Amino acid sequence: MTGYTFVEKALARAAGASGARAGDILDVTPDVIFSHDNSAAIRRIFEKIGAPRIAHPERVAITLDHAVPAPTTQHAQNHAEIRQWVREQGIRHFFEVGRGICHQVISEEALVLPGETILGADSHSTHFGWLGAFGMGVGRTEMAALWATGMLWIRVPDAMRVTLTGRLPFGVTAKDIALRIIGDRGADGGQYRSVEFLGDALASLSLDERAVLPNMMAEFGAMSAYLPPDQAVFDYLETNRTRDYTPLYPDADAHYADDSALDVSLLEPQIALPHSPDNVVTLSRAVGQPVQQAFIGTCTNGRLEDLCAAAAVLRGHKVHCRLIVIPASAQVLLEATRRGYIETLLEAGATITTPGCGPCMGNHMGVPAPNEATISSGNRNFRGRMGTPDAPVYLASPYVVAASAIRGAIADPREFLS
Amino acid sequence: MSEHRVWVYGDHVNTDVIFPGKYTYTLKTPDEIAAHALEDLDPAFAVGVQPGDVIVAGRNWGCGSSREQAVTALKYVGVPVLIAESFSGLYFRNCINQGILPVVCSGLRDVVRTGDTIMIDRLSGEIHAAGQVFAMPTLSPSVQAILDAGGLVPMLQRRFGESAR
Ligand code: SF4
């Protein structure tokens, strides 16, 4: 009998089943469920259902992150409704304006642990694969059902194995790996799949970088993604965790519907051109394209190492377009301040704003005017993503975004790195 | 065993052609939404479809935006079952949650044409078409319960009693 993939093991565990195979439909009880500024809308569906209370408030996390601090009275009202709801339901894992982006905050707080299952009302919930958890995005109706019952049905996805070998060259990052994979196989290349990474390249990636891979797999059509957790992950979670856990690893003889490999040592910096994350070319083909704005932040690339990369490029230089830097969390902002990255970025001419999603999905704090091009360290560049359909968005690593801010045009960071 | 007329479509049919995005905020009632089902894929569909008809499609049915109307438009015209070689993940989930049965089935599309009749036996989990038998994946009792109730919200309403509203 063939062995099990990670996703088969994780969902069997979450369903309390002795075993599960791709295609099986299971009733899954997640360890953690979360939502964000959409929680008031979910509450309205919840009320239609008629459940008396949230079934397991201790498993619920809510983060205010998508439009923080509130840019309009309407947003403020939405936040106020959510705070009221949090009080009524006794939700302890509530994170206020400025604490950071849901995926980052839940990681820092060690709310979900290796081998566990987390469902979020956010499409980038694949993120939690970085620590070896099963993370999947759900709709608002589904989150309301989860609040009411604590359970949701899931069809176990087919799994796809991606083996990463070698070491990344200087100035090339996990973002470039993700963009290359999505560019090569298309935005539906991982459709309804669990994308399970493997290979010796992973150990050499920092934890900040590892999170980029599963986060970006949402743009690949994946339901979930997974990296095998190692000692570095366990150490990271140790301080804040409140439960024991058992990490899960796929069996060597597990059946994968798709098996591919990538030697990352051969990779060049990549860039996704407008208007799709799979419209990927090697950076050199886009160098010189003017941009009016550069944005470093988001759940994909707004962590400490990303700000460090930006500071390394920008040290001793001045920007020649607007550069907006939004740390992914208050903790990232604090540590970046202590280490002097924020000072370097400010000296170069960047502006720093409140930890949160910022302009990523066109809410506020740096949305472009029509026809203004933005280069972003985020994950999505569909037409209109940053608020207006006429504003092209390029996606790249923080190195590339920082270098492009210096030039006011898409630039190769390696000329600024010694 | 029930008898169904089929409408056959190809691969990668996206939600924009199943229910055009331009109507997302303007059309609200079931009749209005139903009138535009598959408008940009097959204009003959909305006028010719009868309750009980089913769709048989290729790979990746329902890709693109996760808009719910791409499922409810078909529900409102009376399509009880959608059969495809594969579904987009979100579309598949939307089907169940909105109360339409999505069936993943390979090969069927190659043996039927629009206007043909197939037989669906939900009890034995079989589809009979063109003298062949195709297996339907079994559903877990919980998913079956959602479908039987007409969707996720109605099911939970029943479970929690409609009194609380
Ligand atoms: S940073 Fe962007 S992609 Fe990430 S959760 Fe916020 S809006 Fe979504």
Short mmCIF file of N, CA and C in Angstrom, two decimals, chain A residues 91-228:
data_model
loop_
_atom_site.label_atom_id
_atom_site.label_comp_id
_atom_site.label_asym_id
_atom_site.label_seq_id
_atom_site.Cartn_x
_atom_site.Cartn_y
_atom_site.Cartn_z
N ILE A 91 -14.18 36.35 22.51
CA ILE A 91 -13.06 35.92 21.66
C ILE A 91 -11.77 36.53 22.21
N ARG A 92 -10.89 35.67 22.69
CA ARG A 92 -9.66 36.19 23.32
C ARG A 92 -8.58 36.54 22.30
N HIS A 93 -8.54 35.79 21.22
CA HIS A 93 -7.49 36.05 20.22
C HIS A 93 -7.96 37.15 19.27
N PHE A 94 -8.03 38.34 19.79
CA PHE A 94 -8.44 39.49 18.99
C PHE A 94 -7.26 40.44 18.89
N PHE A 95 -6.94 40.86 17.68
CA PHE A 95 -5.76 41.69 17.47
C PHE A 95 -6.19 43.02 16.86
N GLU A 96 -5.84 44.06 17.58
CA GLU A 96 -6.30 45.41 17.25
C GLU A 96 -5.54 46.02 16.08
N VAL A 97 -6.09 47.10 15.60
CA VAL A 97 -5.49 47.97 14.60
C VAL A 97 -3.99 48.16 14.89
N GLY A 98 -3.15 47.84 13.91
CA GLY A 98 -1.72 48.09 14.07
C GLY A 98 -0.93 46.90 14.55
N ARG A 99 -1.60 45.83 15.02
CA ARG A 99 -0.86 44.65 15.46
C ARG A 99 -0.22 43.95 14.27
N GLY A 100 -0.91 43.97 13.12
CA GLY A 100 -0.30 43.40 11.92
C GLY A 100 -1.29 42.63 11.06
N ILE A 101 -0.76 41.99 10.02
CA ILE A 101 -1.57 41.24 9.07
C ILE A 101 -1.87 39.85 9.66
N CYS A 102 -3.12 39.42 9.51
CA CYS A 102 -3.59 38.18 10.15
C CYS A 102 -2.60 37.03 10.06
N HIS A 103 -2.11 36.73 8.86
CA HIS A 103 -1.24 35.55 8.69
C HIS A 103 0.05 35.68 9.50
N GLN A 104 0.58 36.89 9.52
CA GLN A 104 1.82 37.15 10.24
C GLN A 104 1.58 37.10 11.76
N VAL A 105 0.50 37.73 12.19
CA VAL A 105 0.21 37.81 13.62
C VAL A 105 -0.06 36.41 14.20
N ILE A 106 -0.85 35.62 13.49
CA ILE A 106 -1.18 34.27 13.97
C ILE A 106 0.10 33.42 14.03
N SER A 107 1.01 33.65 13.08
CA SER A 107 2.30 32.93 13.11
C SER A 107 3.11 33.36 14.32
N GLU A 108 3.23 34.67 14.53
CA GLU A 108 4.03 35.17 15.65
C GLU A 108 3.47 34.71 17.00
N GLU A 109 2.16 34.66 17.09
CA GLU A 109 1.52 34.27 18.35
C GLU A 109 1.51 32.76 18.55
N ALA A 110 2.00 32.03 17.56
CA ALA A 110 2.04 30.55 17.62
C ALA A 110 0.65 29.99 17.94
N LEU A 111 -0.38 30.58 17.30
CA LEU A 111 -1.74 30.09 17.54
C LEU A 111 -1.98 28.75 16.87
N VAL A 112 -1.33 28.53 15.73
CA VAL A 112 -1.47 27.25 15.04
C VAL A 112 -0.09 26.59 14.98
N LEU A 113 -0.08 25.28 15.07
CA LEU A 113 1.18 24.55 15.25
C LEU A 113 1.34 23.48 14.17
N PRO A 114 2.55 22.96 14.02
CA PRO A 114 2.79 21.96 12.98
C PRO A 114 1.82 20.78 13.09
N GLY A 115 1.33 20.33 11.94
CA GLY A 115 0.42 19.19 11.90
C GLY A 115 -1.04 19.58 12.11
N GLU A 116 -1.28 20.82 12.54
CA GLU A 116 -2.65 21.25 12.82
C GLU A 116 -3.34 21.78 11.57
N THR A 117 -4.62 22.09 11.72
CA THR A 117 -5.42 22.60 10.61
C THR A 117 -5.96 23.98 10.97
N ILE A 118 -5.81 24.90 10.04
CA ILE A 118 -6.30 26.27 10.25
C ILE A 118 -7.07 26.71 9.00
N LEU A 119 -8.29 27.20 9.20
CA LEU A 119 -9.09 27.68 8.08
C LEU A 119 -9.35 29.17 8.28
N GLY A 120 -9.13 29.94 7.23
CA GLY A 120 -9.29 31.38 7.35
C GLY A 120 -10.19 31.93 6.26
N ALA A 121 -10.93 32.98 6.60
CA ALA A 121 -11.76 33.64 5.60
C ALA A 121 -10.90 34.61 4.81
N ASP A 122 -9.85 34.06 4.21
CA ASP A 122 -8.90 34.85 3.45
C ASP A 122 -8.17 33.91 2.50
N SER A 123 -8.05 34.32 1.25
CA SER A 123 -7.54 33.37 0.25
C SER A 123 -6.07 33.00 0.48
N HIS A 124 -5.32 33.81 1.22
CA HIS A 124 -3.91 33.46 1.43
C HIS A 124 -3.68 32.62 2.69
N SER A 125 -4.72 31.96 3.14
CA SER A 125 -4.58 31.08 4.32
C SER A 125 -3.69 29.87 4.04
N THR A 126 -3.33 29.67 2.79
CA THR A 126 -2.31 28.68 2.43
C THR A 126 -1.00 28.97 3.16
N HIS A 127 -0.85 30.22 3.59
CA HIS A 127 0.35 30.73 4.25
C HIS A 127 0.93 29.78 5.31
N PHE A 128 0.03 29.13 6.08
CA PHE A 128 0.47 28.41 7.28
C PHE A 128 1.20 27.11 6.98
N GLY A 129 1.31 26.79 5.68
CA GLY A 129 2.17 25.69 5.28
C GLY A 129 3.61 25.93 5.68
N TRP A 130 3.99 27.17 5.91
CA TRP A 130 5.40 27.45 6.24
C TRP A 130 5.81 26.73 7.51
N LEU A 131 4.85 26.53 8.44
CA LEU A 131 5.20 25.87 9.69
C LEU A 131 4.68 24.44 9.74
N GLY A 132 4.29 23.93 8.55
CA GLY A 132 3.87 22.53 8.50
C GLY A 132 2.44 22.31 8.94
N ALA A 133 1.60 23.36 8.85
CA ALA A 133 0.17 23.21 9.15
C ALA A 133 -0.60 23.14 7.84
N PHE A 134 -1.83 22.58 7.90
CA PHE A 134 -2.72 22.63 6.75
C PHE A 134 -3.52 23.93 6.86
N GLY A 135 -3.32 24.84 5.93
CA GLY A 135 -4.05 26.11 5.93
C GLY A 135 -4.83 26.24 4.65
N MET A 136 -6.09 26.61 4.75
CA MET A 136 -6.94 26.74 3.55
C MET A 136 -7.88 27.93 3.71
N GLY A 137 -8.14 28.61 2.62
CA GLY A 137 -9.07 29.73 2.64
C GLY A 137 -10.50 29.23 2.47
N VAL A 138 -11.45 29.88 3.13
CA VAL A 138 -12.86 29.53 2.97
C VAL A 138 -13.67 30.80 2.71
N GLY A 139 -14.90 30.62 2.25
CA GLY A 139 -15.78 31.75 1.99
C GLY A 139 -16.43 32.25 3.27
N ARG A 140 -17.15 33.35 3.14
CA ARG A 140 -17.78 33.94 4.33
C ARG A 140 -18.88 33.04 4.88
N THR A 141 -19.67 32.43 3.98
CA THR A 141 -20.72 31.51 4.43
C THR A 141 -20.09 30.36 5.20
N GLU A 142 -18.96 29.88 4.67
CA GLU A 142 -18.30 28.75 5.33
C GLU A 142 -17.75 29.14 6.69
N MET A 143 -17.23 30.36 6.80
CA MET A 143 -16.73 30.80 8.11
C MET A 143 -17.88 30.94 9.11
N ALA A 144 -19.02 31.44 8.62
CA ALA A 144 -20.18 31.54 9.52
C ALA A 144 -20.58 30.14 10.01
N ALA A 145 -20.53 29.17 9.09
CA ALA A 145 -20.85 27.78 9.47
C ALA A 145 -19.83 27.25 10.48
N LEU A 146 -18.56 27.62 10.28
CA LEU A 146 -17.51 27.19 11.22
C LEU A 146 -17.72 27.80 12.60
N TRP A 147 -18.08 29.05 12.63
CA TRP A 147 -18.39 29.67 13.93
C TRP A 147 -19.52 28.89 14.62
N ALA A 148 -20.55 28.54 13.81
CA ALA A 148 -21.73 27.91 14.38
C ALA A 148 -21.47 26.48 14.85
N THR A 149 -20.67 25.74 14.08
CA THR A 149 -20.56 24.30 14.37
C THR A 149 -19.15 23.85 14.71
N GLY A 150 -18.15 24.65 14.36
CA GLY A 150 -16.76 24.22 14.58
C GLY A 150 -16.26 23.23 13.55
N MET A 151 -17.11 22.91 12.56
CA MET A 151 -16.74 21.89 11.58
C MET A 151 -17.01 22.35 10.16
N LEU A 152 -16.28 21.77 9.22
CA LEU A 152 -16.56 22.05 7.81
C LEU A 152 -16.14 20.84 6.99
N TRP A 153 -16.86 20.58 5.92
CA TRP A 153 -16.47 19.48 5.03
C TRP A 153 -15.35 19.94 4.10
N ILE A 154 -14.43 19.04 3.83
CA ILE A 154 -13.35 19.33 2.89
C ILE A 154 -13.09 18.10 2.04
N ARG A 155 -12.96 18.30 0.74
CA ARG A 155 -12.54 17.20 -0.13
C ARG A 155 -11.01 17.17 -0.12
N VAL A 156 -10.44 16.08 0.25
CA VAL A 156 -8.98 15.99 0.37
C VAL A 156 -8.35 16.24 -1.00
N PRO A 157 -7.52 17.29 -1.11
CA PRO A 157 -6.95 17.61 -2.41
C PRO A 157 -5.92 16.57 -2.87
N ASP A 158 -5.77 16.46 -4.18
CA ASP A 158 -4.61 15.75 -4.73
C ASP A 158 -3.37 16.52 -4.33
N ALA A 159 -2.28 15.81 -4.22
CA ALA A 159 -1.06 16.52 -3.84
C ALA A 159 -0.07 16.57 -4.99
N MET A 160 0.77 17.60 -4.93
CA MET A 160 1.74 17.86 -5.97
C MET A 160 3.06 18.10 -5.25
N ARG A 161 4.10 17.41 -5.65
CA ARG A 161 5.37 17.56 -4.94
C ARG A 161 6.32 18.43 -5.75
N VAL A 162 6.90 19.41 -5.11
CA VAL A 162 7.87 20.27 -5.76
C VAL A 162 9.18 20.16 -4.98
N THR A 163 10.18 19.59 -5.60
CA THR A 163 11.46 19.40 -4.92
C THR A 163 12.41 20.54 -5.29
N LEU A 164 12.84 21.27 -4.29
CA LEU A 164 13.73 22.41 -4.52
C LEU A 164 15.15 22.00 -4.10
N THR A 165 16.07 22.10 -5.03
CA THR A 165 17.45 21.73 -4.72
C THR A 165 18.36 22.94 -4.91
N GLY A 166 19.56 22.86 -4.33
CA GLY A 166 20.57 23.90 -4.51
C GLY A 166 20.37 25.06 -3.55
N ARG A 167 21.19 26.08 -3.74
CA ARG A 167 21.12 27.28 -2.89
C ARG A 167 20.85 28.49 -3.76
N LEU A 168 20.02 29.39 -3.25
CA LEU A 168 19.69 30.59 -4.02
C LEU A 168 20.93 31.46 -4.20
N PRO A 169 21.15 31.98 -5.40
CA PRO A 169 22.24 32.95 -5.59
C PRO A 169 21.96 34.23 -4.81
N PHE A 170 22.97 35.01 -4.57
CA PHE A 170 22.86 36.28 -3.87
C PHE A 170 21.86 37.20 -4.59
N GLY A 171 20.96 37.79 -3.81
CA GLY A 171 20.00 38.73 -4.41
C GLY A 171 18.79 38.06 -5.02
N VAL A 172 18.73 36.74 -4.95
CA VAL A 172 17.56 35.99 -5.45
C VAL A 172 16.88 35.37 -4.23
N THR A 173 15.54 35.37 -4.21
CA THR A 173 14.82 35.01 -3.00
C THR A 173 13.73 33.97 -3.26
N ALA A 174 13.09 33.58 -2.15
CA ALA A 174 11.96 32.65 -2.26
C ALA A 174 10.85 33.22 -3.14
N LYS A 175 10.71 34.55 -3.16
CA LYS A 175 9.70 35.17 -4.03
C LYS A 175 9.97 34.82 -5.48
N ASP A 176 11.24 34.80 -5.84
CA ASP A 176 11.59 34.47 -7.23
C ASP A 176 11.29 33.01 -7.54
N ILE A 177 11.48 32.14 -6.54
CA ILE A 177 11.11 30.72 -6.73
C ILE A 177 9.61 30.63 -7.01
N ALA A 178 8.83 31.29 -6.15
CA ALA A 178 7.36 31.20 -6.29
C ALA A 178 6.91 31.77 -7.63
N LEU A 179 7.44 32.93 -8.00
CA LEU A 179 7.03 33.54 -9.27
C LEU A 179 7.39 32.63 -10.44
N ARG A 180 8.57 32.00 -10.37
CA ARG A 180 9.00 31.13 -11.46
C ARG A 180 8.04 29.94 -11.61
N ILE A 181 7.70 29.35 -10.47
CA ILE A 181 6.81 28.18 -10.50
C ILE A 181 5.45 28.57 -11.10
N ILE A 182 4.90 29.69 -10.64
CA ILE A 182 3.59 30.14 -11.12
C ILE A 182 3.68 30.53 -12.60
N GLY A 183 4.78 31.19 -12.95
CA GLY A 183 4.98 31.60 -14.34
C GLY A 183 5.10 30.40 -15.27
N ASP A 184 5.80 29.36 -14.82
CA ASP A 184 6.02 28.18 -15.67
C ASP A 184 4.75 27.38 -15.89
N ARG A 185 3.92 27.28 -14.84
CA ARG A 185 2.80 26.33 -14.94
C ARG A 185 1.44 27.01 -14.96
N GLY A 186 1.41 28.32 -14.81
CA GLY A 186 0.15 29.04 -14.94
C GLY A 186 -0.58 29.19 -13.63
N ALA A 187 -1.52 30.13 -13.61
CA ALA A 187 -2.24 30.48 -12.38
C ALA A 187 -3.14 29.35 -11.90
N ASP A 188 -3.40 28.34 -12.77
CA ASP A 188 -4.18 27.19 -12.29
C ASP A 188 -3.32 25.93 -12.24
N GLY A 189 -2.00 26.12 -12.27
CA GLY A 189 -1.09 24.98 -12.29
C GLY A 189 -1.20 24.10 -11.06
N GLY A 190 -1.67 24.68 -9.96
CA GLY A 190 -1.79 23.90 -8.73
C GLY A 190 -3.23 23.75 -8.29
N GLN A 191 -4.14 23.77 -9.27
CA GLN A 191 -5.55 23.85 -8.90
C GLN A 191 -6.06 22.69 -8.04
N TYR A 192 -6.74 23.07 -6.99
CA TYR A 192 -7.26 22.12 -5.99
C TYR A 192 -6.19 21.11 -5.58
N ARG A 193 -4.96 21.60 -5.44
CA ARG A 193 -3.88 20.73 -5.04
C ARG A 193 -3.35 21.17 -3.69
N SER A 194 -2.71 20.23 -3.02
CA SER A 194 -1.86 20.55 -1.89
C SER A 194 -0.45 20.58 -2.47
N VAL A 195 0.18 21.73 -2.48
CA VAL A 195 1.53 21.83 -3.05
C VAL A 195 2.53 21.56 -1.93
N GLU A 196 3.21 20.43 -2.00
CA GLU A 196 4.08 20.00 -0.91
C GLU A 196 5.54 20.13 -1.34
N PHE A 197 6.23 21.05 -0.70
CA PHE A 197 7.63 21.32 -1.05
C PHE A 197 8.54 20.36 -0.31
N LEU A 198 9.67 20.11 -0.91
CA LEU A 198 10.64 19.17 -0.35
C LEU A 198 12.00 19.58 -0.90
N GLY A 199 13.04 19.03 -0.37
CA GLY A 199 14.35 19.24 -0.98
C GLY A 199 15.31 20.01 -0.10
N ASP A 200 16.60 19.87 -0.46
CA ASP A 200 17.64 20.44 0.41
C ASP A 200 17.68 21.97 0.38
N ALA A 201 17.04 22.60 -0.60
CA ALA A 201 17.06 24.06 -0.65
C ALA A 201 16.30 24.66 0.53
N LEU A 202 15.32 23.93 1.06
CA LEU A 202 14.44 24.50 2.09
C LEU A 202 15.20 24.85 3.37
N ALA A 203 16.11 23.96 3.77
CA ALA A 203 16.82 24.18 5.04
C ALA A 203 17.61 25.48 4.99
N SER A 204 18.07 25.87 3.80
CA SER A 204 18.88 27.09 3.72
C SER A 204 18.02 28.35 3.64
N LEU A 205 16.71 28.19 3.54
CA LEU A 205 15.84 29.38 3.54
C LEU A 205 15.55 29.80 4.97
N SER A 206 15.57 31.09 5.23
CA SER A 206 15.19 31.60 6.55
C SER A 206 13.69 31.38 6.74
N LEU A 207 13.22 31.49 7.97
CA LEU A 207 11.79 31.30 8.22
C LEU A 207 10.97 32.36 7.50
N ASP A 208 11.47 33.59 7.49
CA ASP A 208 10.75 34.67 6.79
C ASP A 208 10.57 34.31 5.32
N GLU A 209 11.61 33.74 4.73
CA GLU A 209 11.53 33.39 3.31
C GLU A 209 10.62 32.21 3.07
N ARG A 210 10.66 31.25 4.00
CA ARG A 210 9.85 30.05 3.80
C ARG A 210 8.37 30.41 3.67
N ALA A 211 7.93 31.39 4.44
CA ALA A 211 6.51 31.75 4.43
C ALA A 211 6.04 32.26 3.07
N VAL A 212 6.98 32.77 2.27
CA VAL A 212 6.61 33.31 0.96
C VAL A 212 6.05 32.21 0.05
N LEU A 213 6.63 31.02 0.16
CA LEU A 213 6.25 29.95 -0.79
C LEU A 213 4.78 29.55 -0.64
N PRO A 214 4.35 29.11 0.55
CA PRO A 214 2.93 28.72 0.66
C PRO A 214 1.99 29.91 0.47
N ASN A 215 2.40 31.09 0.91
CA ASN A 215 1.58 32.29 0.72
C ASN A 215 1.27 32.49 -0.76
N MET A 216 2.31 32.41 -1.59
CA MET A 216 2.14 32.65 -3.03
C MET A 216 1.39 31.53 -3.73
N MET A 217 1.31 30.37 -3.12
CA MET A 217 0.65 29.24 -3.79
C MET A 217 -0.85 29.49 -3.97
N ALA A 218 -1.40 30.47 -3.25
CA ALA A 218 -2.79 30.87 -3.50
C ALA A 218 -2.93 31.36 -4.95
N GLU A 219 -1.87 31.96 -5.47
CA GLU A 219 -1.90 32.48 -6.86
C GLU A 219 -1.69 31.37 -7.87
N PHE A 220 -1.49 30.16 -7.39
CA PHE A 220 -1.23 28.98 -8.22
C PHE A 220 -2.49 28.12 -8.27
N GLY A 221 -3.53 28.58 -7.59
CA GLY A 221 -4.78 27.83 -7.53
C GLY A 221 -4.80 26.76 -6.45
N ALA A 222 -3.74 26.71 -5.63
CA ALA A 222 -3.64 25.64 -4.64
C ALA A 222 -4.65 25.82 -3.51
N MET A 223 -5.10 24.71 -2.93
CA MET A 223 -5.95 24.76 -1.75
C MET A 223 -5.09 24.96 -0.52
N SER A 224 -3.91 24.38 -0.55
CA SER A 224 -3.03 24.45 0.61
C SER A 224 -1.61 24.22 0.11
N ALA A 225 -0.65 24.45 0.99
CA ALA A 225 0.74 24.19 0.63
C ALA A 225 1.45 23.75 1.90
N TYR A 226 2.62 23.20 1.75
CA TYR A 226 3.28 22.59 2.91
C TYR A 226 4.79 22.61 2.75
N LEU A 227 5.47 22.95 3.83
CA LEU A 227 6.92 22.78 3.92
C LEU A 227 7.19 21.92 5.14
N PRO A 228 8.11 20.97 5.05
CA PRO A 228 8.37 20.12 6.23
C PRO A 228 9.02 20.95 7.33
#
